[in-house]
XYZ file of C-alpha atoms in Angstrom:
430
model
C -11.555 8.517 12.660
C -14.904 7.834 11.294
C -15.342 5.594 7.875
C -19.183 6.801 6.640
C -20.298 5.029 3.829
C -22.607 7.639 1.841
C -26.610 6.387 1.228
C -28.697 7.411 -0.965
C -30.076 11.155 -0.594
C -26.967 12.406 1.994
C -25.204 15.027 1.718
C -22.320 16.568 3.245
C -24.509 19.387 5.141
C -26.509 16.435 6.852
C -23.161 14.326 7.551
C -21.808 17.595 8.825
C -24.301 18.311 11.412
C -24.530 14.036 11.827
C -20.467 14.433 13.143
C -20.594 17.784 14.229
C -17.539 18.369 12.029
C -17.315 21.574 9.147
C -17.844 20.622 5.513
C -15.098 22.008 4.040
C -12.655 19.847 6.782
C -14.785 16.808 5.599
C -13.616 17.407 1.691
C -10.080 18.717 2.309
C -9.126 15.839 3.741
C -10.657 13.584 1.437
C -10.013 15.171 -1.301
C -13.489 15.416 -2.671
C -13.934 16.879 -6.065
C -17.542 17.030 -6.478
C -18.924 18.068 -2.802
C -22.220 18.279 -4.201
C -22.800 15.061 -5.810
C -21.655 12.525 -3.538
C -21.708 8.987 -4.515
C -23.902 5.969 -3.535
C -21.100 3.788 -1.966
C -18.752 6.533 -1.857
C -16.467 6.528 1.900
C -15.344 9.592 3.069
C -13.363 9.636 6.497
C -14.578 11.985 9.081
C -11.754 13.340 11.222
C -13.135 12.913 14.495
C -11.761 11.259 17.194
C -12.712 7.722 17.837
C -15.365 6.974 16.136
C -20.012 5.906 16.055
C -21.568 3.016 15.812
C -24.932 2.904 14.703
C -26.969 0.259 16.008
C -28.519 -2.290 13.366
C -31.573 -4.527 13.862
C -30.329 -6.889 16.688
C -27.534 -5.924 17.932
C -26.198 -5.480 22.064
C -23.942 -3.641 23.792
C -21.702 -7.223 24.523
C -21.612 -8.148 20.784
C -20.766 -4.485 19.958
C -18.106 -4.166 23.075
C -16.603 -7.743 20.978
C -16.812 -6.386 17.712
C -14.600 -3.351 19.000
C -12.982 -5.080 21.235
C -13.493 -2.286 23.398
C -14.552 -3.380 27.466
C -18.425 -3.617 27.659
C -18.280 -0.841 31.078
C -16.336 1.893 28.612
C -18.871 1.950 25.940
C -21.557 2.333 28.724
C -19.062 4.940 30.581
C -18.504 7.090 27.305
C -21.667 7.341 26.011
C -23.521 7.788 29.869
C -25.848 4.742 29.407
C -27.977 4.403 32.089
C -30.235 1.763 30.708
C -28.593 -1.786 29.895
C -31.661 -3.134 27.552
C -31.867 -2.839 23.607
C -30.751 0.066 21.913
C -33.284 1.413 19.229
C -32.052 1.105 15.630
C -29.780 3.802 14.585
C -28.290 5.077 18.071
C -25.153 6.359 17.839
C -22.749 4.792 19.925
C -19.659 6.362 20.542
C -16.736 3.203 20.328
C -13.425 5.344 21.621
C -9.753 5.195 19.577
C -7.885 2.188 20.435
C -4.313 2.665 21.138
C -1.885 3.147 18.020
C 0.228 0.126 16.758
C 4.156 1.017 16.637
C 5.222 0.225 12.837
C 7.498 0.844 10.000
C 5.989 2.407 7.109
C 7.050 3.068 3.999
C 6.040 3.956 0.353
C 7.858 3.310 -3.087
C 8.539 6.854 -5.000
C 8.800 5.919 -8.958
C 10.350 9.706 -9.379
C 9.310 9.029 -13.192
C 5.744 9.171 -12.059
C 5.799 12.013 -9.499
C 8.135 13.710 -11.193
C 8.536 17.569 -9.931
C 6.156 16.723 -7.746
C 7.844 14.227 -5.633
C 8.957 16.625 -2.934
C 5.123 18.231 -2.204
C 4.240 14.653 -1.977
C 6.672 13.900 0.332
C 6.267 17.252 2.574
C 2.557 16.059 2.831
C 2.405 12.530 3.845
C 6.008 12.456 5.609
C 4.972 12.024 9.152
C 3.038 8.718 7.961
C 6.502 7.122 6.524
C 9.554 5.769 8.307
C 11.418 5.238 4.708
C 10.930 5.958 1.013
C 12.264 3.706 -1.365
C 13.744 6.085 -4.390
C 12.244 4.142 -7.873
C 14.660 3.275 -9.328
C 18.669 2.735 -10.063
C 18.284 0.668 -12.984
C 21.325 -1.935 -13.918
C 23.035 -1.882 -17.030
C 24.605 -4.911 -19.035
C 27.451 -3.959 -17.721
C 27.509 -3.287 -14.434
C 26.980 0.126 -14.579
C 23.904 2.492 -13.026
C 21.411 4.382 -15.004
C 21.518 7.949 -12.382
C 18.448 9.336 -11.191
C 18.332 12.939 -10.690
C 17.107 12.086 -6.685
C 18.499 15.425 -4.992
C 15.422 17.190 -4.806
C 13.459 13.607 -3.372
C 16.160 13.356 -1.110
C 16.116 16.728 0.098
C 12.697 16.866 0.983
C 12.561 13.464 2.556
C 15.353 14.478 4.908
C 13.490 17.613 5.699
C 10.811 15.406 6.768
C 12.058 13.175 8.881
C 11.847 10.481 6.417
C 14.936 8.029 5.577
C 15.507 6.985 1.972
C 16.985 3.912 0.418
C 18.150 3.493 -2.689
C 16.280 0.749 -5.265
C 17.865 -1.080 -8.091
C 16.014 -2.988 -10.562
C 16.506 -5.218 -13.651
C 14.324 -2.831 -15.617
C 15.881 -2.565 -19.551
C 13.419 -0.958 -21.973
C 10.649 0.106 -19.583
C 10.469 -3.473 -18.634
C 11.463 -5.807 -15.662
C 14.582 -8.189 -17.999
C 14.986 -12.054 -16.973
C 17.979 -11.371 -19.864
C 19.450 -8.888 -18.174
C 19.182 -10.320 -14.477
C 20.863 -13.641 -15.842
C 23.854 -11.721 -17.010
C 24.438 -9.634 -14.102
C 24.000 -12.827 -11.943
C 25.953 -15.026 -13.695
C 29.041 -12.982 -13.281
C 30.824 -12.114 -10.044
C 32.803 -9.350 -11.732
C 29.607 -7.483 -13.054
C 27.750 -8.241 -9.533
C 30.659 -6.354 -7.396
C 30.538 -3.541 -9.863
C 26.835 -3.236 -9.380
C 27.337 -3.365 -5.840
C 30.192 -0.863 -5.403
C 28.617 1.712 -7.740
C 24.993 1.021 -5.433
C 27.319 1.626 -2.228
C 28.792 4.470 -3.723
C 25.803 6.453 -4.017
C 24.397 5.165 -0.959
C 27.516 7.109 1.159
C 27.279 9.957 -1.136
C 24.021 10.841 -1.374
C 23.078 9.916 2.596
C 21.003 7.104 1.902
C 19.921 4.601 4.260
C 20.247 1.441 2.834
C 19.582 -0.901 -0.327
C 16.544 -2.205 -1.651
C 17.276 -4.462 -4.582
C 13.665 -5.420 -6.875
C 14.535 -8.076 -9.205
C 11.525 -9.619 -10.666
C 11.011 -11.812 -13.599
C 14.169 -14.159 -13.077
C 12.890 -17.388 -13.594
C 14.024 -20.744 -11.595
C 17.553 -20.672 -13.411
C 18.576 -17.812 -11.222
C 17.021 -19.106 -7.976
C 20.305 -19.949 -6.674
C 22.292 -17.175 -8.084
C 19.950 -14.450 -6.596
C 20.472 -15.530 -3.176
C 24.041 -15.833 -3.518
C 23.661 -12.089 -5.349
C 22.104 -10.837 -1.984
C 24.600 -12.266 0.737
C 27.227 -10.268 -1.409
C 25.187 -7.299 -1.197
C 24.712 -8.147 2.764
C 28.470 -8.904 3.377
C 29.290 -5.490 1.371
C 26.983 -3.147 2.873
C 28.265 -4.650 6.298
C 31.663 -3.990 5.438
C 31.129 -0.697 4.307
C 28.623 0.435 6.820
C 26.807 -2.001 9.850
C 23.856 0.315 9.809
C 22.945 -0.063 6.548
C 20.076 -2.192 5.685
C 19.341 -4.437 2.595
C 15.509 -4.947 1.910
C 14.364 -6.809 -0.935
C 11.166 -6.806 -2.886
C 9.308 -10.437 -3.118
C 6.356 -11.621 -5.505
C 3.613 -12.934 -4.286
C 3.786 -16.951 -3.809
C 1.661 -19.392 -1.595
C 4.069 -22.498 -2.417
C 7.637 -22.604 -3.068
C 6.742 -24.805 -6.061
C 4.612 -22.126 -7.661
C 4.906 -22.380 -11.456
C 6.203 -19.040 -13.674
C 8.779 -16.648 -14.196
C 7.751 -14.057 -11.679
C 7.831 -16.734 -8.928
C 10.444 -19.434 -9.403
C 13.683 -16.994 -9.044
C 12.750 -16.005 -5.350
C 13.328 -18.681 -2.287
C 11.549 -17.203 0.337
C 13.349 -19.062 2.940
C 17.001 -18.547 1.474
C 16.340 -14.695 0.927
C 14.903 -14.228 4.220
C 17.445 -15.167 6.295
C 19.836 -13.047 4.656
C 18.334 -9.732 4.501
C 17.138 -7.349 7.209
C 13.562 -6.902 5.410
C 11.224 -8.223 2.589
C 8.394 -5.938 0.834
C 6.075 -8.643 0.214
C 4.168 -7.309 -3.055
C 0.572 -8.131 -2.348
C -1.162 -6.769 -5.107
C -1.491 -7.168 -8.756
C -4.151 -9.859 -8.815
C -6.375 -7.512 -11.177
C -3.321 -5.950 -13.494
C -3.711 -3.895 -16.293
C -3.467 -6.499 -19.034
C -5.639 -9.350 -17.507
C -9.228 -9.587 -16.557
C -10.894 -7.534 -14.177
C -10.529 -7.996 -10.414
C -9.999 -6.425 -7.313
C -5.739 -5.049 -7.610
C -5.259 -6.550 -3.771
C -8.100 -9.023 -2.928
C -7.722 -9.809 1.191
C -8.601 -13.291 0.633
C -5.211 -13.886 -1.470
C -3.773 -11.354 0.241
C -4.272 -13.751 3.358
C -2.929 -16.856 1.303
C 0.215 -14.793 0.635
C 1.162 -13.635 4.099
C 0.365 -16.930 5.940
C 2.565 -18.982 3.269
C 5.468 -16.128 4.358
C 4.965 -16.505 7.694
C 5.762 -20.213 7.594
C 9.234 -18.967 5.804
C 10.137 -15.599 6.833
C 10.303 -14.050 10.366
C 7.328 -11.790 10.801
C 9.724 -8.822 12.594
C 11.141 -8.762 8.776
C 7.978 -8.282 6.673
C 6.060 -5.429 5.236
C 3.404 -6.095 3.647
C 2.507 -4.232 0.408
C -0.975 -1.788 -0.197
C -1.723 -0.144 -3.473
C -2.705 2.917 -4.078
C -4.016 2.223 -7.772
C -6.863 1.057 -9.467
C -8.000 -0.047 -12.989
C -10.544 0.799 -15.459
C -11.006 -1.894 -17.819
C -12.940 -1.972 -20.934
C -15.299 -4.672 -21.912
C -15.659 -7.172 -22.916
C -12.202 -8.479 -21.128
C -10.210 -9.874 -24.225
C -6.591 -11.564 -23.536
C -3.945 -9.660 -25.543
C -6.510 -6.423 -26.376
C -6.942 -3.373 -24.514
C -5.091 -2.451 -21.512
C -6.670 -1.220 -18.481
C -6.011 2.336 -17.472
C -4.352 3.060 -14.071
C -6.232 4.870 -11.845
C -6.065 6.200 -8.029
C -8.877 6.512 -5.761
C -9.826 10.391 -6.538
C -9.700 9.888 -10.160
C -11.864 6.728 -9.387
C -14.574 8.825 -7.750
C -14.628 11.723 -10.576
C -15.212 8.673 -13.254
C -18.271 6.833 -11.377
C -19.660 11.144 -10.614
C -19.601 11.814 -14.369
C -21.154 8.426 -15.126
C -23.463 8.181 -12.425
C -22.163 5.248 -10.714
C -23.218 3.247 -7.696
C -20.116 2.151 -5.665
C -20.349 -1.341 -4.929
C -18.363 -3.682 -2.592
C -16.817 -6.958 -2.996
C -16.980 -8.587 1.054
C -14.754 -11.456 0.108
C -11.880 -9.724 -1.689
C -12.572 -6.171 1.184
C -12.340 -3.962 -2.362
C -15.094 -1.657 -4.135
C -15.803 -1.669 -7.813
C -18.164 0.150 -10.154
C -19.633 -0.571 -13.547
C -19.879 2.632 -16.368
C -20.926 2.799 -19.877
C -19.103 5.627 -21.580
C -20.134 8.233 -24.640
C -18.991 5.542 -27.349
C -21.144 2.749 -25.176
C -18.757 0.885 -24.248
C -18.903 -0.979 -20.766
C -16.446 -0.189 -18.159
C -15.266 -1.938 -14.711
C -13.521 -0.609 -12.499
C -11.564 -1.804 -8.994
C -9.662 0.568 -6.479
C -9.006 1.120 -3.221
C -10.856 3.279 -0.344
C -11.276 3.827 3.230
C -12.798 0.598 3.806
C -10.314 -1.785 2.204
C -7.450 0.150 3.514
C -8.511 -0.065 7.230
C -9.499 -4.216 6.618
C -5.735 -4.402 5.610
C -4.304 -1.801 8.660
C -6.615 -4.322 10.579
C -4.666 -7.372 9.258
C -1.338 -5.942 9.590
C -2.142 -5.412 13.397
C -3.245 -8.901 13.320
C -0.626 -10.592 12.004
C 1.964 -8.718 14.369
C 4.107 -8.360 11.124
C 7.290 -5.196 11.105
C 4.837 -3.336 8.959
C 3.452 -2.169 5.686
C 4.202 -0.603 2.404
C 2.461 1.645 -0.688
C 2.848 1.107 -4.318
C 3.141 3.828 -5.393
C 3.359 7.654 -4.974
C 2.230 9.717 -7.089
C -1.518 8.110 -6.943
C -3.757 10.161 -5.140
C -5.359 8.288 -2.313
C -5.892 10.267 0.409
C -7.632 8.362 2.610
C -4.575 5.479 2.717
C -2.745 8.188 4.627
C -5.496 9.663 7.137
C -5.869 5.472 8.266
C -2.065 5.099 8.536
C -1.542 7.585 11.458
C -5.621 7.043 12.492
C -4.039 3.038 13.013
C -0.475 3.450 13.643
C 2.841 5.202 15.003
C 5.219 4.883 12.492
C 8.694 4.418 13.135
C 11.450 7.568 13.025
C 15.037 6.403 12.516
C 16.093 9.651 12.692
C 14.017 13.926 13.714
């Protein structure tokens, strides 16, 4: 597929007849709200297959054949070159599709986002996803499970050939509880009820496995969360050998990183007991601090390479958002939260505010700056074509099991036209 970055003056009747592919296929699958006013900036995926290059000021057919890594006598076969010298500026150069990278995929549903909608979500983007991770089993003080009405998730994944696994969290009060964890981990009684309950529903319900997301424990519970997790491993075992035990991890480069989020995890301990880790690589801009790409590649990079030294790579997927935010400013600690936003409802924003899309090259994200009817200044991060495909690129780098979206029920349609444009994901079962 094609990633065009729109100029200034195009529209999609000249990118049309530029890809020889119909405008209303170009704004179906992307989603486009406003096909008459695109954006400055904007990327909009053109579903062709392979894609052009268009030649800038200096460029050859060997640096082009390295930048593709696509052999020099392919580019010249494809596109029936029968001179060797410069290309003028602006030829289109067809580059052809690389082969597709075998992965597992998979994507968190929070079923108290999508709601009802969770199973047209699913029915849409379930050829791109090996598993879906059900959001969430939450843990009570004691023991017990807060039930999620899952059947109608759970149906439609099925139907779609896509196998889910069951989360539970230390969420209390709509918010991740270092209390809460400490109790349940502090008491072998509580922890076997957990688990047993967890299992339960796992067997009933047809589940695949167990993803447990404990977050905020702080370096008091270090110890007892590994010791937590072989239970869980020796249990599931026991119960069933095929079922798998995942585990979400925050985002450290050290294991001496200072603060609450950080300090409860040992990379090294909790990878060698579980059969995968969701590494959660985003969150650098978050809704209550200043404003900043959500998943910057450059820490994004720091992240994976300090896993890598701790964690086998045929374990990891690495995590993608498909959020944004819209902060107000000025930025002020403790004030005004940003807004949450996905990549569609990114685009209406910067149409109705006449926006340029910009684009960060060090953190691989766009932003946009707005001033709104009261005046007030707005900046805004997200996601699109172009910062999805520099990550697909670094997951194919890094050789890693795979990748991972937080979260449905955010409308970025491009993520999924680049997942099966870049990959093959895994089926564990038709």
């Amino acid at each position: 597929m094609q990633i065009y970055v729109v100029q200034k003056g195009d529209t999609l009747t000249n990118i049309s007849k530029l890809f020889g592919v119909p405008v209303d296929l170009i704004v179906s699958q992307n989603k486009i709200t406003e096909p008459n006013n695109l954006l400055e900036g904007q990327t909009i995926i053109i579903p062709v297959e392979g894609m052009y290059h268009f030649v800038q000021q200096g460029e050859d057919l060997t640096g082009i054949s390295n930048l593709y890594g696509i052999p020099l006598f392919e580019i010249i076969s494809v596109n029936k070159l029968s001179n060797f010298g410069p290309l003028p500026v602006g030829f289109p150069l067809y580059i052809p599709r690389k082969s597709k990278t075998v992965i597992e995929t998979s994507a968190y549903d929070d079923i108290g986002l999508t709601k009802d909608n969770s199973p047209k979500i699913i029915s849409e983007i379930g050829n791109a996803l090996t598993t879906l991770p059900v959001f969430s089993y939450q843990v009570n003080r004691d023991g017990s499970l807060t039930l999620l009405d899952d059947n109608p998730t759970l149906n439609a994944a099925f139907n779609n050939g896509v196998a889910p696994v069951l989360v539970i969290t230390n969420i209390e009060d709509g918010q991740f509880s270092q209390e809460l964890a400490t109790i349940i981990l502090n008491d072998e009684t509580l922890q076997e009820k957990v688990l047993e309950e967890a299992i339960k529903i796992i067997e009933e319900k047809g589940y695949f496995g167990l993803d447990v997301d404990f977050e905020y424990l702080g370096a008091e519970n270090k110890e007892a969360y590994v010791k937590f997790l072989a239970k869980a491993k020796e249990m599931l075992n026991n119960k069933n050998p095929n079922y798998k035990l995942s585990v979400a991890l925050p985002p450290k480069t050290s294991e001496e990183q200072k603060g609450t989020l950080y300090e409860g995890h040992d990379y090294e301990a909790i990878g060698k007991i579980v059969d995968q880790v969701l590494m959660m690589t985003y969150e650098w801009g978050w809704s209550g601090g200043p404003p900043m790409a959500v998943s910057p590649l450059n820490k994004v990079k720091e992240v994976m390479e300090y896993a890598l030294t701790k964690i086998p790579r045929n374990k990891i997927l690495m995590g993608v958002p498909l959020y944004g935010y819209d902060w107000t400013l000025p930025y002020q600690k403790g004030g005004k939260w940003a807004k949450a936003i996905d990549q569609v409802e990114a685009y209406d924003i910067a149409n109705r505010y006449g926006a340029v899309i910009e684009y960060d090259d060090l953190a691989q994200s766009p932003f946009f700056n707005y001033v709104d009817e009261e005046g007030n200044e707005h900046e805004v991060w997200f996601e699109d074509a172009r910062s999805y495909q520099a990550k697909f690129d670094y997951v194919k780098e890094l050789g890693i099991s795979g990748l991972y979206n937080w979260v449905l029920g955010f409308d970025s349609p491009q993520n999924w036209l680049l997942i099966e444009d870049n990959f093959i994901p895994v089926k564990l079962f038709r």
